[in-house]
Tab-separated table of C-alpha atoms in Angstrom:
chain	number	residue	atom	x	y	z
A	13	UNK	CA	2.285	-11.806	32.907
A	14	UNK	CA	3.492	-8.091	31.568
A	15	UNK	CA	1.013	-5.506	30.017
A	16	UNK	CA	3.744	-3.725	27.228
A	17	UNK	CA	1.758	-0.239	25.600
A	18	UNK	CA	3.601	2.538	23.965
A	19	UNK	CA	2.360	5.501	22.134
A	20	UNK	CA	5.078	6.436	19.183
A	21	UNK	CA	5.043	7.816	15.816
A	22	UNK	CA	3.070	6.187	13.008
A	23	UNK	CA	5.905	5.320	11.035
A	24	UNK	CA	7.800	3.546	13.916
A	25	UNK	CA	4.369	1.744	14.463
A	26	UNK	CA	4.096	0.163	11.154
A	27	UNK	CA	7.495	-1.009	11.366
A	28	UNK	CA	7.384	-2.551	14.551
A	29	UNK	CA	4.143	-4.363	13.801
A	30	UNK	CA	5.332	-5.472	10.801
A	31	UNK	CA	8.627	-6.860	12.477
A	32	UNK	CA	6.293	-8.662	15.110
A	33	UNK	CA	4.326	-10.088	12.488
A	34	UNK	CA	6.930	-11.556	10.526
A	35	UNK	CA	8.841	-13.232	13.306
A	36	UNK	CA	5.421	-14.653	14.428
A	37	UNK	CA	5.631	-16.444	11.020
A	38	UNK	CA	8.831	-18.285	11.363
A	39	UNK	CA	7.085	-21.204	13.207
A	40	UNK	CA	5.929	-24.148	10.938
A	41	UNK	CA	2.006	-24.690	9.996
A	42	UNK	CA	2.179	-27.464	12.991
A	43	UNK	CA	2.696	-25.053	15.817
A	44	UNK	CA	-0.170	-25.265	17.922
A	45	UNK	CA	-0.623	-21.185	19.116
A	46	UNK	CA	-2.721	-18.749	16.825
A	47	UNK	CA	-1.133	-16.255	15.652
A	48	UNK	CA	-2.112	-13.421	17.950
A	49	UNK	CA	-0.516	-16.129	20.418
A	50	UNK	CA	2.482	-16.124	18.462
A	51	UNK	CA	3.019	-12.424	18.256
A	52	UNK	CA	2.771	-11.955	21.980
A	53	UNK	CA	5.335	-14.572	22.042
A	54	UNK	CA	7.443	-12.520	19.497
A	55	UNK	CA	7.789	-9.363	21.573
A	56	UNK	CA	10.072	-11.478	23.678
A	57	UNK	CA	12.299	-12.511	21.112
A	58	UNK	CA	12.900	-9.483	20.137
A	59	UNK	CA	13.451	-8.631	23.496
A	60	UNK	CA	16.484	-11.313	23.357
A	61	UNK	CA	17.182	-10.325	19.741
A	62	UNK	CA	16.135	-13.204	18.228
A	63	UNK	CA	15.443	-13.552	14.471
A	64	UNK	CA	12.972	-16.301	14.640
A	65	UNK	CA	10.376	-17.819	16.860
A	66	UNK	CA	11.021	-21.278	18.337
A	67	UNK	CA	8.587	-23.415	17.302
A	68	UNK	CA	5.912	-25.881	19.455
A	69	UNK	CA	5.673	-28.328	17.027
A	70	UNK	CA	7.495	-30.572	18.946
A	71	UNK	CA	7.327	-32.907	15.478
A	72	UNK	CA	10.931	-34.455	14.509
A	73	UNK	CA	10.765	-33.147	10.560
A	74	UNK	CA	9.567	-29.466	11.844
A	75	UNK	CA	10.995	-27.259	9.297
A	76	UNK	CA	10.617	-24.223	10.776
A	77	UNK	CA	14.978	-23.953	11.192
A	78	UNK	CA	14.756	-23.703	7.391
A	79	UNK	CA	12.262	-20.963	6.902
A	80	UNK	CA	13.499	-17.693	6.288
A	81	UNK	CA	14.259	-15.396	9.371
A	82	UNK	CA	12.162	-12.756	10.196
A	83	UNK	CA	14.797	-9.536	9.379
A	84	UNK	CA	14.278	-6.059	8.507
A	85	UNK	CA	10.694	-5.159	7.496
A	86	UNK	CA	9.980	-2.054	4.873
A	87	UNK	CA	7.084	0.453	5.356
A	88	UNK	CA	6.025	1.741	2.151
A	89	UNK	CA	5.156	5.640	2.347
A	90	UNK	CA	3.046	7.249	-0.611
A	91	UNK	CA	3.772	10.865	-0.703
A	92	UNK	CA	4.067	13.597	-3.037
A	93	UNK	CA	7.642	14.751	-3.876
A	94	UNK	CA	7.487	18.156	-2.645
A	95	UNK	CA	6.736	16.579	0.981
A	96	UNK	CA	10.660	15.175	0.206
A	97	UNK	CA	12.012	18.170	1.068
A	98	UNK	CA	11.717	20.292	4.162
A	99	UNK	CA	13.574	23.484	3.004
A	100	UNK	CA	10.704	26.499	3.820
A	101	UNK	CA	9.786	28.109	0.312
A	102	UNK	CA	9.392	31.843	-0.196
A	103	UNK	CA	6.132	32.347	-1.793
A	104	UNK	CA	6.016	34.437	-4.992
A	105	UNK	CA	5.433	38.501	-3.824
A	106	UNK	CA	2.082	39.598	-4.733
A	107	UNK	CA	2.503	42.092	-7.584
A	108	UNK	CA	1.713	46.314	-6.073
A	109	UNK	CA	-2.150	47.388	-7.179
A	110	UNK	CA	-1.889	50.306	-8.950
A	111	UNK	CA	-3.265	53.339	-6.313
A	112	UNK	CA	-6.864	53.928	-6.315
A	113	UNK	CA	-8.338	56.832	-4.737
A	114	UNK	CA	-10.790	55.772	-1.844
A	115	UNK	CA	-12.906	57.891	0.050
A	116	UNK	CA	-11.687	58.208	3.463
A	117	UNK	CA	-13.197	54.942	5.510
A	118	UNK	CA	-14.976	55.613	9.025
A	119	UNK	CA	-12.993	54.499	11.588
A	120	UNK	CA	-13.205	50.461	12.847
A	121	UNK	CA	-14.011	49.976	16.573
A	122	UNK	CA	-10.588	48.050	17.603
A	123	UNK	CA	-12.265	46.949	20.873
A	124	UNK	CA	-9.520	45.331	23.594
A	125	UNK	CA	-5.828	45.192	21.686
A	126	UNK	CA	-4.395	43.893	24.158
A	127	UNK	CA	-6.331	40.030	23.409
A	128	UNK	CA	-5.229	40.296	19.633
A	129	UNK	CA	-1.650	41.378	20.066
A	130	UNK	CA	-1.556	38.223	22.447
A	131	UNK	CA	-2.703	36.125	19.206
A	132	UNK	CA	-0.183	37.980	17.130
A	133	UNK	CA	2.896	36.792	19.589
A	134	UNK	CA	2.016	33.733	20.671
A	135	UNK	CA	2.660	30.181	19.456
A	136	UNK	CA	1.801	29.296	15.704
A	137	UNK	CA	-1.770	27.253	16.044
A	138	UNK	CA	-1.691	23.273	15.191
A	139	UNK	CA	-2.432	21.983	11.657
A	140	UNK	CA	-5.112	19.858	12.981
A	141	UNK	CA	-7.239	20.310	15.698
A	142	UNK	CA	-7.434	16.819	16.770
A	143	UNK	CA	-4.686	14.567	17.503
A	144	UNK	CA	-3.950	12.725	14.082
A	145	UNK	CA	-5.064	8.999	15.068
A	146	UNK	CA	-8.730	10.318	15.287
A	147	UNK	CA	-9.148	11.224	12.092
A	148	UNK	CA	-10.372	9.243	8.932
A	149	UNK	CA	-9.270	10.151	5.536
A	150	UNK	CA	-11.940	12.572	4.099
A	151	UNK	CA	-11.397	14.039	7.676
A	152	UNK	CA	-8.032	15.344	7.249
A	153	UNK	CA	-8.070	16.696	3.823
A	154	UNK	CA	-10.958	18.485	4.897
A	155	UNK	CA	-9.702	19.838	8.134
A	156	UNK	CA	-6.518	20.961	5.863
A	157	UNK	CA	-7.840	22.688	3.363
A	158	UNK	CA	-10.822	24.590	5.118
A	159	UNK	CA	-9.106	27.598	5.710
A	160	UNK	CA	-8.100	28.463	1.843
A	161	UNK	CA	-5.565	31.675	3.556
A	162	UNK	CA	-3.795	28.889	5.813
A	163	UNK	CA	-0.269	27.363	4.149
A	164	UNK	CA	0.291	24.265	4.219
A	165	UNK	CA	4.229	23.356	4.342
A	166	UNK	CA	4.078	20.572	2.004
A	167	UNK	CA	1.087	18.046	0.854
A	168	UNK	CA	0.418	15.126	3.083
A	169	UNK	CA	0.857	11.196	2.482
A	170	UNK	CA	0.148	8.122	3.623
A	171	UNK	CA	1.766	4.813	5.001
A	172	UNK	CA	0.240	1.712	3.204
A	173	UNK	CA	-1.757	0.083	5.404
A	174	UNK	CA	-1.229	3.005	8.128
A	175	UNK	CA	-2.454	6.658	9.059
A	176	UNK	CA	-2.206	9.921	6.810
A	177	UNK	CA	1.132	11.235	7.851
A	178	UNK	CA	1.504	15.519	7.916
A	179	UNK	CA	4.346	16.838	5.240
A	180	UNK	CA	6.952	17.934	7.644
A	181	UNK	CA	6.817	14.167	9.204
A	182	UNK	CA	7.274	12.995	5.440
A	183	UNK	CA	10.229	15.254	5.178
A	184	UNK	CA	11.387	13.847	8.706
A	185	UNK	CA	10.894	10.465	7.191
A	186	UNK	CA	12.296	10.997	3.682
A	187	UNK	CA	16.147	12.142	5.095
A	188	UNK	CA	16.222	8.098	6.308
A	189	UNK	CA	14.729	6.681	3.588
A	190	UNK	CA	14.877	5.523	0.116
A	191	UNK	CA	12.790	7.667	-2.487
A	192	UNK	CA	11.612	5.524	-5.432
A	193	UNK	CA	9.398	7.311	-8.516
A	194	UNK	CA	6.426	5.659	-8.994
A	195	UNK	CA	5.840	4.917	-12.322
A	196	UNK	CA	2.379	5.525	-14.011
A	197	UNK	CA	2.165	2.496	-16.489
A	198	UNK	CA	-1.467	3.080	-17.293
A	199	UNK	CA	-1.152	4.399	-20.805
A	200	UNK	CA	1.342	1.844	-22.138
A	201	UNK	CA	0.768	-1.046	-23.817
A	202	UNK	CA	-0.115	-4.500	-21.664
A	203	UNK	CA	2.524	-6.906	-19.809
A	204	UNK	CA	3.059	-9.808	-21.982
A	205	UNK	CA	2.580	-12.284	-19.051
A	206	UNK	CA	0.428	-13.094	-16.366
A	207	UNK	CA	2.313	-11.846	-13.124
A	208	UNK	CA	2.624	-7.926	-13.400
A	209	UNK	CA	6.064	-6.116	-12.916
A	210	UNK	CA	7.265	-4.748	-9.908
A	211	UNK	CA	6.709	-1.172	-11.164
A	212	UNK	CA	2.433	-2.115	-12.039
A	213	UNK	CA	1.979	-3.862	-9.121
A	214	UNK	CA	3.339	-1.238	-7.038
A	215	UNK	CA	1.026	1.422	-9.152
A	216	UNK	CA	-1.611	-0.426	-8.442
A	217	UNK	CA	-1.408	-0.613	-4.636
A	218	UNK	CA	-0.730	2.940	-4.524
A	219	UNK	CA	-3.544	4.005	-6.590
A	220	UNK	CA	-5.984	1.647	-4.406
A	221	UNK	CA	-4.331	1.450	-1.126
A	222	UNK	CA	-7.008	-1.071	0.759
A	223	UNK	CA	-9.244	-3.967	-0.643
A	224	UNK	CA	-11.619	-3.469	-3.423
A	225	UNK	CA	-14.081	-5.516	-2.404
A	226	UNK	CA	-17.425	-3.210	-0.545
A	227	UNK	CA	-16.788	-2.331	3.202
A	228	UNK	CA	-13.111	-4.703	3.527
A	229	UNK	CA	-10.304	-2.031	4.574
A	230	UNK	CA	-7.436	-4.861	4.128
A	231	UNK	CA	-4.256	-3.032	3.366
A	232	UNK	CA	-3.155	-3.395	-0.162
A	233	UNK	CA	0.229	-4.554	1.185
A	234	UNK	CA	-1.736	-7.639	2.233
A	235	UNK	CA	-3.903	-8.238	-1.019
A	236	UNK	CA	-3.081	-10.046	-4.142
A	237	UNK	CA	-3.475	-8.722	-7.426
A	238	UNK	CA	-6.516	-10.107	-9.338
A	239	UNK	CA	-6.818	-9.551	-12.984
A	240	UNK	CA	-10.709	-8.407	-13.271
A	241	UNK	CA	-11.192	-10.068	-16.623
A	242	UNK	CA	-8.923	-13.556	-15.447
A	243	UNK	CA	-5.727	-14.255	-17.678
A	244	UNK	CA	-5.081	-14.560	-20.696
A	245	UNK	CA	-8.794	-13.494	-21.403
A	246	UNK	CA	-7.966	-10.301	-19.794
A	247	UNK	CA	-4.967	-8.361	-20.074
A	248	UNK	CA	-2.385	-7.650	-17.571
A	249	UNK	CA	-3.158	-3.896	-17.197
A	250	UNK	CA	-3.814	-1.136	-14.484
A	251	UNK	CA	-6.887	-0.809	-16.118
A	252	UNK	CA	-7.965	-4.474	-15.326
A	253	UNK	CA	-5.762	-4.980	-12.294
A	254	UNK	CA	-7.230	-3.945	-8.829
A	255	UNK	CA	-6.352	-5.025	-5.115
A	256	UNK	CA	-8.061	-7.994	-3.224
A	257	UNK	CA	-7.820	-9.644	0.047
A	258	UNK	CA	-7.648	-13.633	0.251
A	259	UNK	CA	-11.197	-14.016	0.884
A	260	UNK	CA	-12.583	-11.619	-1.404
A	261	UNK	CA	-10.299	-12.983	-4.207
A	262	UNK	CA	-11.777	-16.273	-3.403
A	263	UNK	CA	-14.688	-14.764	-3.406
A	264	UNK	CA	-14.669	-13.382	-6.622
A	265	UNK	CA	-12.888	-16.214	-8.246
A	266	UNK	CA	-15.201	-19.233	-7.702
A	267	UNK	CA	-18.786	-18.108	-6.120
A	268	UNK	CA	-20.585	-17.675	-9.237
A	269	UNK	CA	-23.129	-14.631	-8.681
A	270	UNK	CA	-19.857	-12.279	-7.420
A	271	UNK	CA	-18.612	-9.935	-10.108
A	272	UNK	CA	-17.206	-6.412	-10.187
A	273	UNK	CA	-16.126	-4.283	-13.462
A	274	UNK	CA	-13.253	-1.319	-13.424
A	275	UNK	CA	-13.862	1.746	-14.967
A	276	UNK	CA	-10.670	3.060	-16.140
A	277	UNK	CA	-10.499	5.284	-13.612
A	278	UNK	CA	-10.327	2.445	-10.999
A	279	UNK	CA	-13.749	2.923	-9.823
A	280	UNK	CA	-15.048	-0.799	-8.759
A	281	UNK	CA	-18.215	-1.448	-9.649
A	282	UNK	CA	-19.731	-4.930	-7.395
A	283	UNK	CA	-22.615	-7.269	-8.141
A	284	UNK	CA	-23.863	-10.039	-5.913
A	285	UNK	CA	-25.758	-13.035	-6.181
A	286	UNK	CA	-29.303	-11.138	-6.102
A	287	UNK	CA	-28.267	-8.812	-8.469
A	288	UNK	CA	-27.279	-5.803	-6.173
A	289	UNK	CA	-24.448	-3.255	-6.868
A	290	UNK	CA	-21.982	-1.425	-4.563
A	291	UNK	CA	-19.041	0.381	-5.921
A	292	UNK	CA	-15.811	1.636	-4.583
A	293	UNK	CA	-13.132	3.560	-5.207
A	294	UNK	CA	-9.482	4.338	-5.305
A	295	UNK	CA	-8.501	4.846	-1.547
A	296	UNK	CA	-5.974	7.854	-3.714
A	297	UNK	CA	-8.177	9.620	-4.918
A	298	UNK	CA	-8.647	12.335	-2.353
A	299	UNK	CA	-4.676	12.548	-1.859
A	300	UNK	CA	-3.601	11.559	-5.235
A	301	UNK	CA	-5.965	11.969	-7.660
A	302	UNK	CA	-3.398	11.586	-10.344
A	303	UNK	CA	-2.931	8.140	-9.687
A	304	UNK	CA	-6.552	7.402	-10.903
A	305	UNK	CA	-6.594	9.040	-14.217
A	306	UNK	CA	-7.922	7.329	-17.136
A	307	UNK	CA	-6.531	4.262	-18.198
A	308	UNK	CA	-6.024	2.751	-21.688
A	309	UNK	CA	-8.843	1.024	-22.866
A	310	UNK	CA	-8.741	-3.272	-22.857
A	311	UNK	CA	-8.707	-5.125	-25.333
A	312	UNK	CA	-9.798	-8.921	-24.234
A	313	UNK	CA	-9.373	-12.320	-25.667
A	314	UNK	CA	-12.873	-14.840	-25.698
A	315	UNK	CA	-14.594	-15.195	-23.155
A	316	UNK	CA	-13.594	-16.423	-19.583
A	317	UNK	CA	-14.464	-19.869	-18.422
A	318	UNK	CA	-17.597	-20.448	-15.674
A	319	UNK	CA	-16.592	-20.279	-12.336
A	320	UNK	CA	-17.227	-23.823	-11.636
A	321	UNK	CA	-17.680	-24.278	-7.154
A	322	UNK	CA	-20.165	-22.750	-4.667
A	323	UNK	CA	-17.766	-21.458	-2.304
A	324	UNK	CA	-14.679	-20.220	-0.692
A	325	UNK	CA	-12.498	-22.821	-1.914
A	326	UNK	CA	-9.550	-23.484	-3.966
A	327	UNK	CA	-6.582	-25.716	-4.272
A	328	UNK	CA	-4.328	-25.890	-1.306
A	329	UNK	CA	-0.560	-25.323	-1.800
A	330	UNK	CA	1.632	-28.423	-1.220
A	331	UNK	CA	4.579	-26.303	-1.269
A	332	UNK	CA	5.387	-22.690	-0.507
A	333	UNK	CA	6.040	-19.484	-2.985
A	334	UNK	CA	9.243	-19.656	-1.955
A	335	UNK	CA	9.852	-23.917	-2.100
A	336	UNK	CA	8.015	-23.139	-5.867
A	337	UNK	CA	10.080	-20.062	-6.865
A	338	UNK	CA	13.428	-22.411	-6.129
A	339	UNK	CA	11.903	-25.247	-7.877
A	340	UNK	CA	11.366	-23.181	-11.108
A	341	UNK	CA	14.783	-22.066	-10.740
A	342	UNK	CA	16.224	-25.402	-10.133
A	343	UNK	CA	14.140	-26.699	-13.300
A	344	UNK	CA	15.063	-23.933	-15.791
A	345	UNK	CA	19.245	-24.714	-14.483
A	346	UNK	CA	18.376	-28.533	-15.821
A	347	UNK	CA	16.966	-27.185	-18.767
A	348	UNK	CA	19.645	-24.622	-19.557
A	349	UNK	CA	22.288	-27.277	-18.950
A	350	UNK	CA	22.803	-29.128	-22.085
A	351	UNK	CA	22.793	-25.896	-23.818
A	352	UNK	CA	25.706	-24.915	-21.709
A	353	UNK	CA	27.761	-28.070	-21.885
A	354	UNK	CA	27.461	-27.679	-25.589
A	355	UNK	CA	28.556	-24.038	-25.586
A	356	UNK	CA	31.992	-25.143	-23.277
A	357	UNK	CA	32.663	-27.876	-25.890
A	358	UNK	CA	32.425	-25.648	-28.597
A	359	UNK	CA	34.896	-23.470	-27.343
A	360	UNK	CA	37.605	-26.486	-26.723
A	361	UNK	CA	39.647	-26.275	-29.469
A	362	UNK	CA	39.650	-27.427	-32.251
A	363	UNK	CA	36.774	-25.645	-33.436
């Protein structure tokens, strides 16, 4: 056996784990190792350079050759866009005071110069006084923005599902990197369909970065999108659209007792069984409090159905979102096909 530890930057991190975890998942639901058991396994194959994991199914039909490979991997990095750029900016001079006569001050004790003029020449005192990885959150925006007379070089961001990453690490980031706007779709009018768009779902991870559900810190790049009010009673909306793990989607979905409500500012209000509350809210809001203004109010349909089991259960997928996505595609070709064999008659001439 080998012991493998490496201390590298956050970004890198997230990337690699990410990379390890998908190559782990190349195997077919037969293999017999857990999963932790199959990412230990997929450090060596990417120590060969392998882009999948052999599988232990030993079964004839495994179909792990025809699951996707695990490739590249993308780390998603929420940051403000003056972190983008590293270029140092000139603050704005400070306009002259007109002169004011003062009476002549008594004189200030200087004590030892030789201690300050030290300070003055020597290196330029860390941002943080800690070493990044043991701070939380509230920790670092506080440690920041203590000293009111201290510059900050740009504002700081975060890797979904990672660490709060300094500006000039952003800007180190951002030069390899491709910069997408994120759009804020909260004021416009709902999504005509169940499934939100690209842009809305990514708004809505950004804007709640973890799990909704009280004490579950589940990155929001591994949570599903739940519609608070379910479909079609409830709109597809950021205002009714908030980030859940599998189990607390469950969770919410068919245990009757578990509700929550979203204020349009994405706060999460929760009520159990017995009637208790807990609320949460926006994992942005201390780093981008834009992101959690004020929605557009909802407008709902009826009333949704009971929730009709007593537990953490739910139809099992025969097939995967991938086998389904190529199914739909195959179906709407055979629907689309008649329609297109007409259209190449019709152009046959004569017409």
């Amino acid at each position: 056996m080998a012991y493998v530890d490496a201390t590298v930057d956050a970004a890198d991190g997230a990337a690699f784990d990410a990379r390890v975890d998908r190559l782990a998942r190349t195997v077919c639901p037969r293999d017999p190792r857990t999963l932790d058991q199959r990412r230990g396994a997929a450090l060596g194959a990417l120590g060969f350079g392998w882009d999948r994991l052999p599988c232990l199914c030993e079964h004839p039909d495994c179909a792990a050759a025809t699951r996707p490979a695990g490739g590249g991997v993308v780390i998603h990095v929420i940051a403000h866009a003056d972190a983008l750029d590293d270029t140092p900016r000139t603050p704005e001079p400070t306009p002259t005071p007109a002169p004011t006569p003062h009476p002549e001050p008594a004189p200030v004790p200087t004590g030892d110069l030789t201690t300050q003029r030290r300070g003055l020449s020597g290196p330029t005192p860390p941002m943080l006084s800690k070493p990044l990885s043991s701070y939380t959150l509230d920790g670092v925006i506080a440690e920041v923005s203590a000293d009111p007379g201290q510059h900050t070089p740009a504002s700081p961001g975060i890797i979904l599902g990672g660490p709060v990453l300094p500006g000039p690490v952003i800007a180190r980031l951002a030069k390899h990197a491709t910069a997408t706007p994120l759009t804020y779709p909260a004021q416009g009018p709902p999504e005509p369909r169940y499934r939100p768009s690209h842009a809305l779902a990514a708004f809505i991870r950004a804007r709640d970065l973890t799990c909704r559900a009280p004490g579950c810190a589940r990155p929001a790049t591994a949570c599903e999108i739940d519609h608070v009010i379910a479909w079609p009673h409830g709109p597809t909306a950021a205002a009714n659209l908030a980030c859940l793990c599998t189990e607390h989607h469950l969770l919410k979905t068919f245990w009757p007792g578990w509700s929550y409500r979203l204020d349009p500012d994405g706060t999460a209000t929760w009520t159990d069984p017995t009637g208790l509350t807990a609320t949460t809210h926006p994992g942005s809001r201390h780093l981008f409090a834009d992101l959690t203004t004020p929605a557009a109010p909802l407008t709902t349909k009826g009333t949704p159905p009971a929730k009709h089991t007593a537990g953490l259960t739910m139809p099992r997928r025969t097939h995967t979102r991938t086998q389904t996505r190529h199914q739909r595609i195959a179906d709407e070709r055979r629907r689309n096909t008649p329609w297109a064999e007409h259209y190449l008659r019709a152009q046959i001439p004569p017409f």
